[in-house]
Short mmCIF file of C-alpha atoms and ligand atoms in Angstrom, two decimals:
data_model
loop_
_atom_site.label_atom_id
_atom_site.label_comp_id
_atom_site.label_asym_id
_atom_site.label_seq_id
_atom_site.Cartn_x
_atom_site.Cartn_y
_atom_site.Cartn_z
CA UNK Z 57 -41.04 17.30 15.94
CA UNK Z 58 -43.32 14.30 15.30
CA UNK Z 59 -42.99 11.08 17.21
CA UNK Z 60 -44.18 7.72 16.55
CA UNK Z 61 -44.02 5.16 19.67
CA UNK Z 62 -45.61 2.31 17.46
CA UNK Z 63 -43.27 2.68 14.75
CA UNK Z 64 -40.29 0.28 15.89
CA UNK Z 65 -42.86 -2.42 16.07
CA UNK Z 66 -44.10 -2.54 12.66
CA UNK Z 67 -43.14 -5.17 10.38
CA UNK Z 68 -42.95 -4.00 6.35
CA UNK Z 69 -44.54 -6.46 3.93
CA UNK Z 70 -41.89 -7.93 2.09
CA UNK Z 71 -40.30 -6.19 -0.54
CA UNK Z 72 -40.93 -7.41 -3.82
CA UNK Z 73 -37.10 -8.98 -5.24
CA UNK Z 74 -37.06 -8.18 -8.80
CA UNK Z 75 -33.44 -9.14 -8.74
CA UNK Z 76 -30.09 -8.02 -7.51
CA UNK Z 77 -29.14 -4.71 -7.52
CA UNK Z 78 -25.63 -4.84 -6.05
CA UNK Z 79 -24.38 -6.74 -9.15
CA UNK Z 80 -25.27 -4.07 -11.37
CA UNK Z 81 -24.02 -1.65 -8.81
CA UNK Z 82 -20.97 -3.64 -8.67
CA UNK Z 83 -20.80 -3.24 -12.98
CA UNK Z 84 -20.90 0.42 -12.41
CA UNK Z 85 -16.83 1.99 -13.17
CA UNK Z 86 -15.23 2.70 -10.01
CA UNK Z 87 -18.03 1.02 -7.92
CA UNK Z 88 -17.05 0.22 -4.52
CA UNK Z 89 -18.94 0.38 -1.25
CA UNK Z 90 -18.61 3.67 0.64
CA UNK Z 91 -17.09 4.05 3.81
CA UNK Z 92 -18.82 3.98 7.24
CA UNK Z 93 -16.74 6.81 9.44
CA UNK Z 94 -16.76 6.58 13.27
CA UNK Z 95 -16.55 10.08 14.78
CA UNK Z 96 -16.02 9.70 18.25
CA UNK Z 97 -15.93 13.88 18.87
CA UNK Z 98 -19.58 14.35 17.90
CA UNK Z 99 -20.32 10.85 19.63
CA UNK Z 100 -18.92 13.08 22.72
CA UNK Z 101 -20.91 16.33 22.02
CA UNK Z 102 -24.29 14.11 21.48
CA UNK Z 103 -23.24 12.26 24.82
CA UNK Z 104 -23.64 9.14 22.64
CA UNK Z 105 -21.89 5.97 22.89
CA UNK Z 106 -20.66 5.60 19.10
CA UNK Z 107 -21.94 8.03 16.43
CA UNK Z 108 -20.72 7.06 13.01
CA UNK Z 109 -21.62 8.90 9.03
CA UNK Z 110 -21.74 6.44 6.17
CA UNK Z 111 -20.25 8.96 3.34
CA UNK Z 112 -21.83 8.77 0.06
CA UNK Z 113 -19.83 11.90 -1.27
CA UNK Z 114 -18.77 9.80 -4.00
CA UNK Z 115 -20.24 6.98 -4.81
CA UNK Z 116 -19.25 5.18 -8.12
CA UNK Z 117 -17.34 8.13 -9.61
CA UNK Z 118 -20.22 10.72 -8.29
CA UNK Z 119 -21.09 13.26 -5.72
CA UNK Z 120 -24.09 11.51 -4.37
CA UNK Z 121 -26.41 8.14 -3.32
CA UNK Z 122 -28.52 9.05 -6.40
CA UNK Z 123 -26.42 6.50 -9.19
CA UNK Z 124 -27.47 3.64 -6.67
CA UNK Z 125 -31.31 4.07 -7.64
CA UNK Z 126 -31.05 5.16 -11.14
CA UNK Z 127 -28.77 2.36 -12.42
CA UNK Z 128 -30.97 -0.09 -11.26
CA UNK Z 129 -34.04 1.86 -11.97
CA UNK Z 130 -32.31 2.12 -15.96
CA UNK Z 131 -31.44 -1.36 -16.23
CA UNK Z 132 -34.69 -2.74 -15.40
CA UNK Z 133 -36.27 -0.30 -17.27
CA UNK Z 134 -34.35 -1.10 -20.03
CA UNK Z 135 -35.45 -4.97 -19.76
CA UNK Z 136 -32.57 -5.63 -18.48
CA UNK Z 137 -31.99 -9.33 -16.46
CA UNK Z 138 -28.94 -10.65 -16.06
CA UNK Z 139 -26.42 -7.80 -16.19
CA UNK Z 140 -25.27 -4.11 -17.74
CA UNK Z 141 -23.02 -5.11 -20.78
CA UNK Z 142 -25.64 -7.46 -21.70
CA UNK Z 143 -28.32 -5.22 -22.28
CA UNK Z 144 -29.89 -4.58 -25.59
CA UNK Z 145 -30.76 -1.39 -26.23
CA UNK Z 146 -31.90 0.77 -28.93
CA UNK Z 147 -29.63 3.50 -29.35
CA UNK Z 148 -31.84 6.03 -30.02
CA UNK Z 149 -33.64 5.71 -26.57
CA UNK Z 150 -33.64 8.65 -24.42
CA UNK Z 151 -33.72 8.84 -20.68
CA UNK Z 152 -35.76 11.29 -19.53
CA UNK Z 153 -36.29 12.59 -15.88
CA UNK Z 154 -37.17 15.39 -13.42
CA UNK Z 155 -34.24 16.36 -10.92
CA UNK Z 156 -33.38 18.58 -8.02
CA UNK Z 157 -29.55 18.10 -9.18
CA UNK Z 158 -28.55 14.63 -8.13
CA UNK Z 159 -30.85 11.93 -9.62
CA UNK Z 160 -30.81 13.81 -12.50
CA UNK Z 161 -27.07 13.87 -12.96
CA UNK Z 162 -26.97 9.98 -12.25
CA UNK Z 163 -29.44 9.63 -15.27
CA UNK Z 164 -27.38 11.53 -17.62
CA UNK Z 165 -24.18 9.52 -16.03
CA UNK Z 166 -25.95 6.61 -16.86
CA UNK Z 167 -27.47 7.42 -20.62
CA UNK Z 168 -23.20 8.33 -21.23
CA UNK Z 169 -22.52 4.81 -20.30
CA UNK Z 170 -25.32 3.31 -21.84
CA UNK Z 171 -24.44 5.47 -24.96
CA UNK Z 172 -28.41 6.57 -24.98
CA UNK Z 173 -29.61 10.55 -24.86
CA UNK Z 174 -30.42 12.19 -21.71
CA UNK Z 175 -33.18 15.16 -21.27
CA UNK Z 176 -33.14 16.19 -17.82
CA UNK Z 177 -35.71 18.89 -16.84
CA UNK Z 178 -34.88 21.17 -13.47
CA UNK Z 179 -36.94 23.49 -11.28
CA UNK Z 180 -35.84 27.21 -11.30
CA UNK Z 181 -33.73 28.42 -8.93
CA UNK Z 182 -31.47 25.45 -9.11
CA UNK Z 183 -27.66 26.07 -8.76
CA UNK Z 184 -26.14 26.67 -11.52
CA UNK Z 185 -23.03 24.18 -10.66
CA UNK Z 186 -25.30 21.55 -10.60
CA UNK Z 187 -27.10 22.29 -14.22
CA UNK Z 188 -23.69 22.13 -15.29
CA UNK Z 189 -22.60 19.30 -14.10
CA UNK Z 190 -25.51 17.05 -15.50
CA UNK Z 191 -24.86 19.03 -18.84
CA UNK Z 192 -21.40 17.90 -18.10
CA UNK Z 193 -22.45 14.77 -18.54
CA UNK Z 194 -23.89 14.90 -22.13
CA UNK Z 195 -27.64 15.53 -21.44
CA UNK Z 196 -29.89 18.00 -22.78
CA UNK Z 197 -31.26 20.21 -19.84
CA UNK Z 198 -34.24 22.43 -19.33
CA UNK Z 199 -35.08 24.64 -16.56
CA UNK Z 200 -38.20 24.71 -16.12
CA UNK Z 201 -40.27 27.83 -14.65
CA UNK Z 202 -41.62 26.27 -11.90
CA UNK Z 203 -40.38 24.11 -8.86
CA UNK Z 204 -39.92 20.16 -8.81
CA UNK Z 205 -43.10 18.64 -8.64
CA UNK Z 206 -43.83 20.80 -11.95
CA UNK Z 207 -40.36 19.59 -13.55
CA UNK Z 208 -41.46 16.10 -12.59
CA UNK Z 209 -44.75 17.03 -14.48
CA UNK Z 210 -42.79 17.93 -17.96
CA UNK Z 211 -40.42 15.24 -17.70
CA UNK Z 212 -43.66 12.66 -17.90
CA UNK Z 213 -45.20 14.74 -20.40
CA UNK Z 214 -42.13 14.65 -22.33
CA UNK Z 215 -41.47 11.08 -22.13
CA UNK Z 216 -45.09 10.34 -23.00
CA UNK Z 217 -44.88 11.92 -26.68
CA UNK Z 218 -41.68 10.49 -27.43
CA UNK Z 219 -42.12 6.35 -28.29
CA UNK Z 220 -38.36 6.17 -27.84
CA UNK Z 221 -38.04 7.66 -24.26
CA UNK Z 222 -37.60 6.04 -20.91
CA UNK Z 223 -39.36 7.81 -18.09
CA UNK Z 224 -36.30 7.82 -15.60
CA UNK Z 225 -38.20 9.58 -12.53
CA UNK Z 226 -37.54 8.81 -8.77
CA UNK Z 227 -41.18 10.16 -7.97
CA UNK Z 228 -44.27 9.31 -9.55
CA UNK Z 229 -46.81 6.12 -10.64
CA UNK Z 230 -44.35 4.43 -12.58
CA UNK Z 231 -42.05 1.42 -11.99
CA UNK Z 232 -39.08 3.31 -12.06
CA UNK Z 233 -39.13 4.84 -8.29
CA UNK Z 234 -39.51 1.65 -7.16
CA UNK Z 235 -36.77 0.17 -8.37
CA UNK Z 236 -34.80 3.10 -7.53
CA UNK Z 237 -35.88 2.39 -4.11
CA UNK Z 238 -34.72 -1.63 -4.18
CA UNK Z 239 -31.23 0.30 -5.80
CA UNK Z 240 -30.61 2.66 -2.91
CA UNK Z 241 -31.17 -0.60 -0.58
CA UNK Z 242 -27.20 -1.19 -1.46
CA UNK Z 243 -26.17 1.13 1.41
CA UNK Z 244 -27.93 -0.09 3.84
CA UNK Z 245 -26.66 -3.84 3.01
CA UNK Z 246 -22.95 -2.27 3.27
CA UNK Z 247 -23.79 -0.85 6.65
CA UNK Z 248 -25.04 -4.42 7.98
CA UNK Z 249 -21.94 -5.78 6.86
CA UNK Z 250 -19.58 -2.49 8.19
CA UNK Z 251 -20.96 -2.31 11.62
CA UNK Z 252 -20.56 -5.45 13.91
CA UNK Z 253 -23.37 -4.51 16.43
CA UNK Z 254 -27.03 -2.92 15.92
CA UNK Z 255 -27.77 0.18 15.30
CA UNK Z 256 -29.99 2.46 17.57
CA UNK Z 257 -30.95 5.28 15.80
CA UNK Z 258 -30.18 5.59 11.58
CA UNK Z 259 -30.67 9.42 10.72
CA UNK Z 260 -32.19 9.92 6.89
CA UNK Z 261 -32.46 13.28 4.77
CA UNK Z 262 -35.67 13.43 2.97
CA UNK Z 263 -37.26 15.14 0.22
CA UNK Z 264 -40.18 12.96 -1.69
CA UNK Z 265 -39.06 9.93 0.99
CA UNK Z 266 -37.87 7.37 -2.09
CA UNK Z 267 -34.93 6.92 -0.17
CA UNK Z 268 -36.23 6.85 3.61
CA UNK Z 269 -38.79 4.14 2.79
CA UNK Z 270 -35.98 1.97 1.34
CA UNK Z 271 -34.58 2.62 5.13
CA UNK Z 272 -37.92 2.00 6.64
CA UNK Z 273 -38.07 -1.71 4.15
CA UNK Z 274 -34.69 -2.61 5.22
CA UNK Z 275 -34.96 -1.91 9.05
CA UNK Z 276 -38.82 -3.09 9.77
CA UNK Z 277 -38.22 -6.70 8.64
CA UNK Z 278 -36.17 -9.35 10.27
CA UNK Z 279 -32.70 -7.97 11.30
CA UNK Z 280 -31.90 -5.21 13.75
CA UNK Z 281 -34.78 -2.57 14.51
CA UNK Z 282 -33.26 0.73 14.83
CA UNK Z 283 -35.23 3.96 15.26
CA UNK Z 284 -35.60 6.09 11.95
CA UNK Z 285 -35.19 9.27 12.22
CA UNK Z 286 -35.73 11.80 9.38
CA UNK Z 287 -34.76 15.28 8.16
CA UNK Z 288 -36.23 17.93 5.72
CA UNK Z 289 -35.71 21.66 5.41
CA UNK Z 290 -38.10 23.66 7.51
CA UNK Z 291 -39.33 25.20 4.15
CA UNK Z 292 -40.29 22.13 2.37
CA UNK Z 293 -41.58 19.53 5.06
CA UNK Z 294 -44.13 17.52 3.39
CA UNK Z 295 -43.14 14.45 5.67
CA UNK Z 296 -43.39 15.88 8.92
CA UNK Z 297 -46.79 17.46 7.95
CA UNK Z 298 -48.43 14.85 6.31
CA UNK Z 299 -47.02 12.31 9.07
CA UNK Z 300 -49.01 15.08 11.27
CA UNK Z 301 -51.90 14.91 9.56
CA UNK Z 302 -52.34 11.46 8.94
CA UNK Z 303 -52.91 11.88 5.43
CA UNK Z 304 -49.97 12.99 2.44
CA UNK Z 305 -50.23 17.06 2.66
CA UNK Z 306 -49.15 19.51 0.14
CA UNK Z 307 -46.76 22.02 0.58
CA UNK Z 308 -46.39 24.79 -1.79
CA UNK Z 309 -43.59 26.10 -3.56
CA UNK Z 310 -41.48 28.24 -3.66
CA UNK Z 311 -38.98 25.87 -2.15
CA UNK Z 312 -35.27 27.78 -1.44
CA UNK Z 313 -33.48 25.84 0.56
CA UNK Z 314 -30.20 25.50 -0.28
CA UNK Z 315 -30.42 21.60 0.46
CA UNK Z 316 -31.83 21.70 -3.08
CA UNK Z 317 -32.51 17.68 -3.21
CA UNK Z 318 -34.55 17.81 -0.04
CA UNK Z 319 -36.77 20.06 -1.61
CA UNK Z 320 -39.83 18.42 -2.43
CA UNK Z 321 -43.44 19.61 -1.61
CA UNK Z 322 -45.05 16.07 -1.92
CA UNK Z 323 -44.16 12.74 -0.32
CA UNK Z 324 -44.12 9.91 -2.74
CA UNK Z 325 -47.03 7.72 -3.52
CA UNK Z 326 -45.42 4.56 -3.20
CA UNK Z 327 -43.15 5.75 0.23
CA UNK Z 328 -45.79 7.12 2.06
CA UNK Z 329 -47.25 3.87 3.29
CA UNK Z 330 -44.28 2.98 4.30
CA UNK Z 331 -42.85 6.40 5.82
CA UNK Z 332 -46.22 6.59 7.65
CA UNK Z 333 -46.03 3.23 9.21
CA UNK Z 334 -42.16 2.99 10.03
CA UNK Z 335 -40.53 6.09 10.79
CA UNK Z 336 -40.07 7.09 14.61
CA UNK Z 337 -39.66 10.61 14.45
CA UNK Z 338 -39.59 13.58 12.03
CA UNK Z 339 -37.30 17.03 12.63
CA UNK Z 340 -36.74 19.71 10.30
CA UNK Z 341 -33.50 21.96 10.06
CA UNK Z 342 -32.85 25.62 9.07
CA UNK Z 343 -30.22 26.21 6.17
CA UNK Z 344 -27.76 27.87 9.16
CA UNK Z 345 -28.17 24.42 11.06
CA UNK Z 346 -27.42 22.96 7.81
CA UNK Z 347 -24.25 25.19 7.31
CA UNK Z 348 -22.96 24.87 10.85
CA UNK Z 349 -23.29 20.92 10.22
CA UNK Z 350 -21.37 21.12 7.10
CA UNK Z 351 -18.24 22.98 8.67
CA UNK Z 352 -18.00 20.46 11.60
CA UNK Z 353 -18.11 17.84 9.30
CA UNK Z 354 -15.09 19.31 7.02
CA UNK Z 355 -13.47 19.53 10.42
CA UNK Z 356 -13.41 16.38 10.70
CA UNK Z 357 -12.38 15.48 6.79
CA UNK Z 358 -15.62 14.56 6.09
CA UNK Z 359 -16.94 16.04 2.70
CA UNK Z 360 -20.92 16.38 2.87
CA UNK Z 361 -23.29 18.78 0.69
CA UNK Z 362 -25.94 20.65 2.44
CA UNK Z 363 -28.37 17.33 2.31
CA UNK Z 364 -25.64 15.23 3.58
CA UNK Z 365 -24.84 17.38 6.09
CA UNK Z 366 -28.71 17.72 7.20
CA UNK Z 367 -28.34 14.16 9.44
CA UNK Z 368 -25.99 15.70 11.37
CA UNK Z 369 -28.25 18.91 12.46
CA UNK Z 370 -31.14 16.58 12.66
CA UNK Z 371 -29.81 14.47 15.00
CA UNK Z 372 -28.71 17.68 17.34
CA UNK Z 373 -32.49 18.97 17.27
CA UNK Z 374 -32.97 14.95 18.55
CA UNK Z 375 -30.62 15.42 21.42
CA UNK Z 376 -32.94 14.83 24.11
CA UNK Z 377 -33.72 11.57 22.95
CA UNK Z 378 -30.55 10.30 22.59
CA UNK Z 379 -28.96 7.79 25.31
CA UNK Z 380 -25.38 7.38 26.42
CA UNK Z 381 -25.61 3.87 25.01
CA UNK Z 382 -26.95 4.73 21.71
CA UNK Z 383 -25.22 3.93 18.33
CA UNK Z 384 -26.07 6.26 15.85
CA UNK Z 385 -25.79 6.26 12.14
CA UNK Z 386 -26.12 9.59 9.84
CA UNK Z 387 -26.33 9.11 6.53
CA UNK Z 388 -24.63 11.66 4.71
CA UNK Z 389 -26.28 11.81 0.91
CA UNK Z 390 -24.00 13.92 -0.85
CA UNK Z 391 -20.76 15.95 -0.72
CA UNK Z 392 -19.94 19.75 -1.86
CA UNK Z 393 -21.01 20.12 -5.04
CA UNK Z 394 -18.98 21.26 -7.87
CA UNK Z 395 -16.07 18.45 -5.96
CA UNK Z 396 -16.66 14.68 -7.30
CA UNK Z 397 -14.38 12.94 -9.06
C1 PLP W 183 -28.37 14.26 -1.75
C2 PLP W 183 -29.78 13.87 -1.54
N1 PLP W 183 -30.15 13.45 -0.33
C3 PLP W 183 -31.41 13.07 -0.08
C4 PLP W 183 -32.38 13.11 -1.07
C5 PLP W 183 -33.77 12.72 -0.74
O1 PLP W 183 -34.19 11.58 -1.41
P1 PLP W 183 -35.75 11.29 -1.54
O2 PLP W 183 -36.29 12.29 -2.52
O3 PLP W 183 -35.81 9.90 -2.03
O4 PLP W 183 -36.34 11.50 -0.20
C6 PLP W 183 -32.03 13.55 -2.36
C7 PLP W 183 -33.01 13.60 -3.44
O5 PLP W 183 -32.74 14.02 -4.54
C8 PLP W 183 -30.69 13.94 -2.61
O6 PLP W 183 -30.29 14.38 -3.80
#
């Protein structure tokens, strides 16, 4: 476990507004926020005061967060200003991205919508459900023989010789994680406005951190200061250990963890200031804490994949620092895949 007293404290320079995500969210068919479950059972068994999973098991018509940062990623990287059916775009464009299953699906969601081409490329080993689903979608997929940071490294590659592409990635130097990261901001808004009182603790999954530094943004400015908690497969912990060492650390593939979007061996260039500044503590879980977390979840009718279901066993290997007056918030990332809409 890492710990990080001073983290609380900090203050996040402002993020940069390069518009408003939620009303292209809100464009999006079958858009509407997702819900915020209390769970007073595992509040009981954490000796917690409220414990409470926002759900994003299907957000917008899919099984994951992911749409939230690729449709506003797309539509600025499209030009795009004041709203989705008013974009102009050439028809021939393709979207083209790197994925561990779920950004890369909302890509190919969106390039359906957007009536563009998608070319998705995926590290080996990935599940074959979720290849299919993004092919379900109308994209063009390649695995690629290597893990994700090498599928990330075709996907650019690819993009760069085609004058018609639009480098879709969540990860890398471009613009595009970025605005994924001001996209996936939407949850967090909907949790301000679903829970009356501050939180204490807000547990995060991570793989390349995209998506905790959005939580680190939103919760180190202004409004309530909960701890941040986050959560990677023991296998593929490039947060912990870099937030260890000071300094982003490598660590190499292969990556098999069945929480397949969690498995990145890098931390992202533009999250890791963040990440390194803001985030209180760091666990990692085993794919049987995973598991066990996913069944008592389904106990309690609440659908969540093995990265949704990762908050849940990284707030038990937390325990000790939880209070009997703590609220806690899991974010739950993605439900069973192969069950979306
Ligand atoms: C379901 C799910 N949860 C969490 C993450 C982690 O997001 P990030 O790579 O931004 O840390 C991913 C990434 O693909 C994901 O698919």
């Amino acid at each position: 476990m890492y710990l990080n007293p001073s983290a609380r404290s900090w203050t996040a320079p402002a993020a940069t507004s390069d518009g408003d995500p939620r009303a292209v969210h809100r464009e999006l068919p079958g858009f509407a926020p997702t819900p915020l479950i209390e769970v007073p059972d595992l509040a009981k068994e954490l000796g917690v005061r409220r414990l409470l999973v926002k759900d994003e098991h299907l957000r917008a018509g899919l099984p994951s967060f992911k749409i939230l940062g690729a449709a506003w990623a797309i539509f600025k990287g499209l030009g795009g200003t004041t709203s989705l059916k008013d974009l102009k775009v050439d028809p021939e464009t393709t979207l083209v991205s790197a994925t561990a299953g779920n950004h890369g699906r909302a890509v190919a969601y969106m390039a359906k919508l957007l009536n563009l081409k998608a070319h998705i490329f995926i590290p080996a080993g990935t599940a074959p459900a979720r290849i299919e689903a993004i092919r379900g979608e109308g994209a063009k997929v390649d695995v690629v023989d290597g893990d994700y940071q090498q599928a990330v490294e075709r996907a650019t590659q690819r993009a760069s010789e085609n004058p018609k592409a639009l480098l879709a990635a969540d990860v890398g130097d471009s613009m595009t994680p970025i605005w994924a990261t001001q996209g996936y901001r939407t949850i967090l808004h909907e949790i301000d406005e679903q829970l009356t009182e501050a939180p204490d603790l807000v547990v995060v999954p991570v793989g390349a951190g995209a998506f905790a530094s959005a939580v680190v943004q939103h919760y180190r400015s202004d409004g309530a200061r909960p701890k941040i908690l986050t959560v990677e497969p023991d296998s593929a912990a490039c947060l912990l250990k870099s937030l260890q060492a000071g300094e982003p650390v490598n660590v190499p593939g292969p990556h098999p963890s069945k929480m397949a979007g969690l498995n990145a061996g890098d931390v992202d260039t533009h999250a890791w200031p963040y990440l390194k500044n803001g985030v209180d503590a760091a666990v990692t879980v085993t794919d049987e804490e995973t598991d066990e977390a996913m069944r008592d979840l389904a106990d309690k009718d609440i659908v969540a994949g093995e990265c949704g279901a990762a908050s849940l066993a990284g707030v038990r290997a937390f325990r000790e620092h939880l209070t009997k007056d703590s609220i806690v918030v899991l974010i739950s990332t993605e439900g069973v895949h192969g069950i979306s809409r």
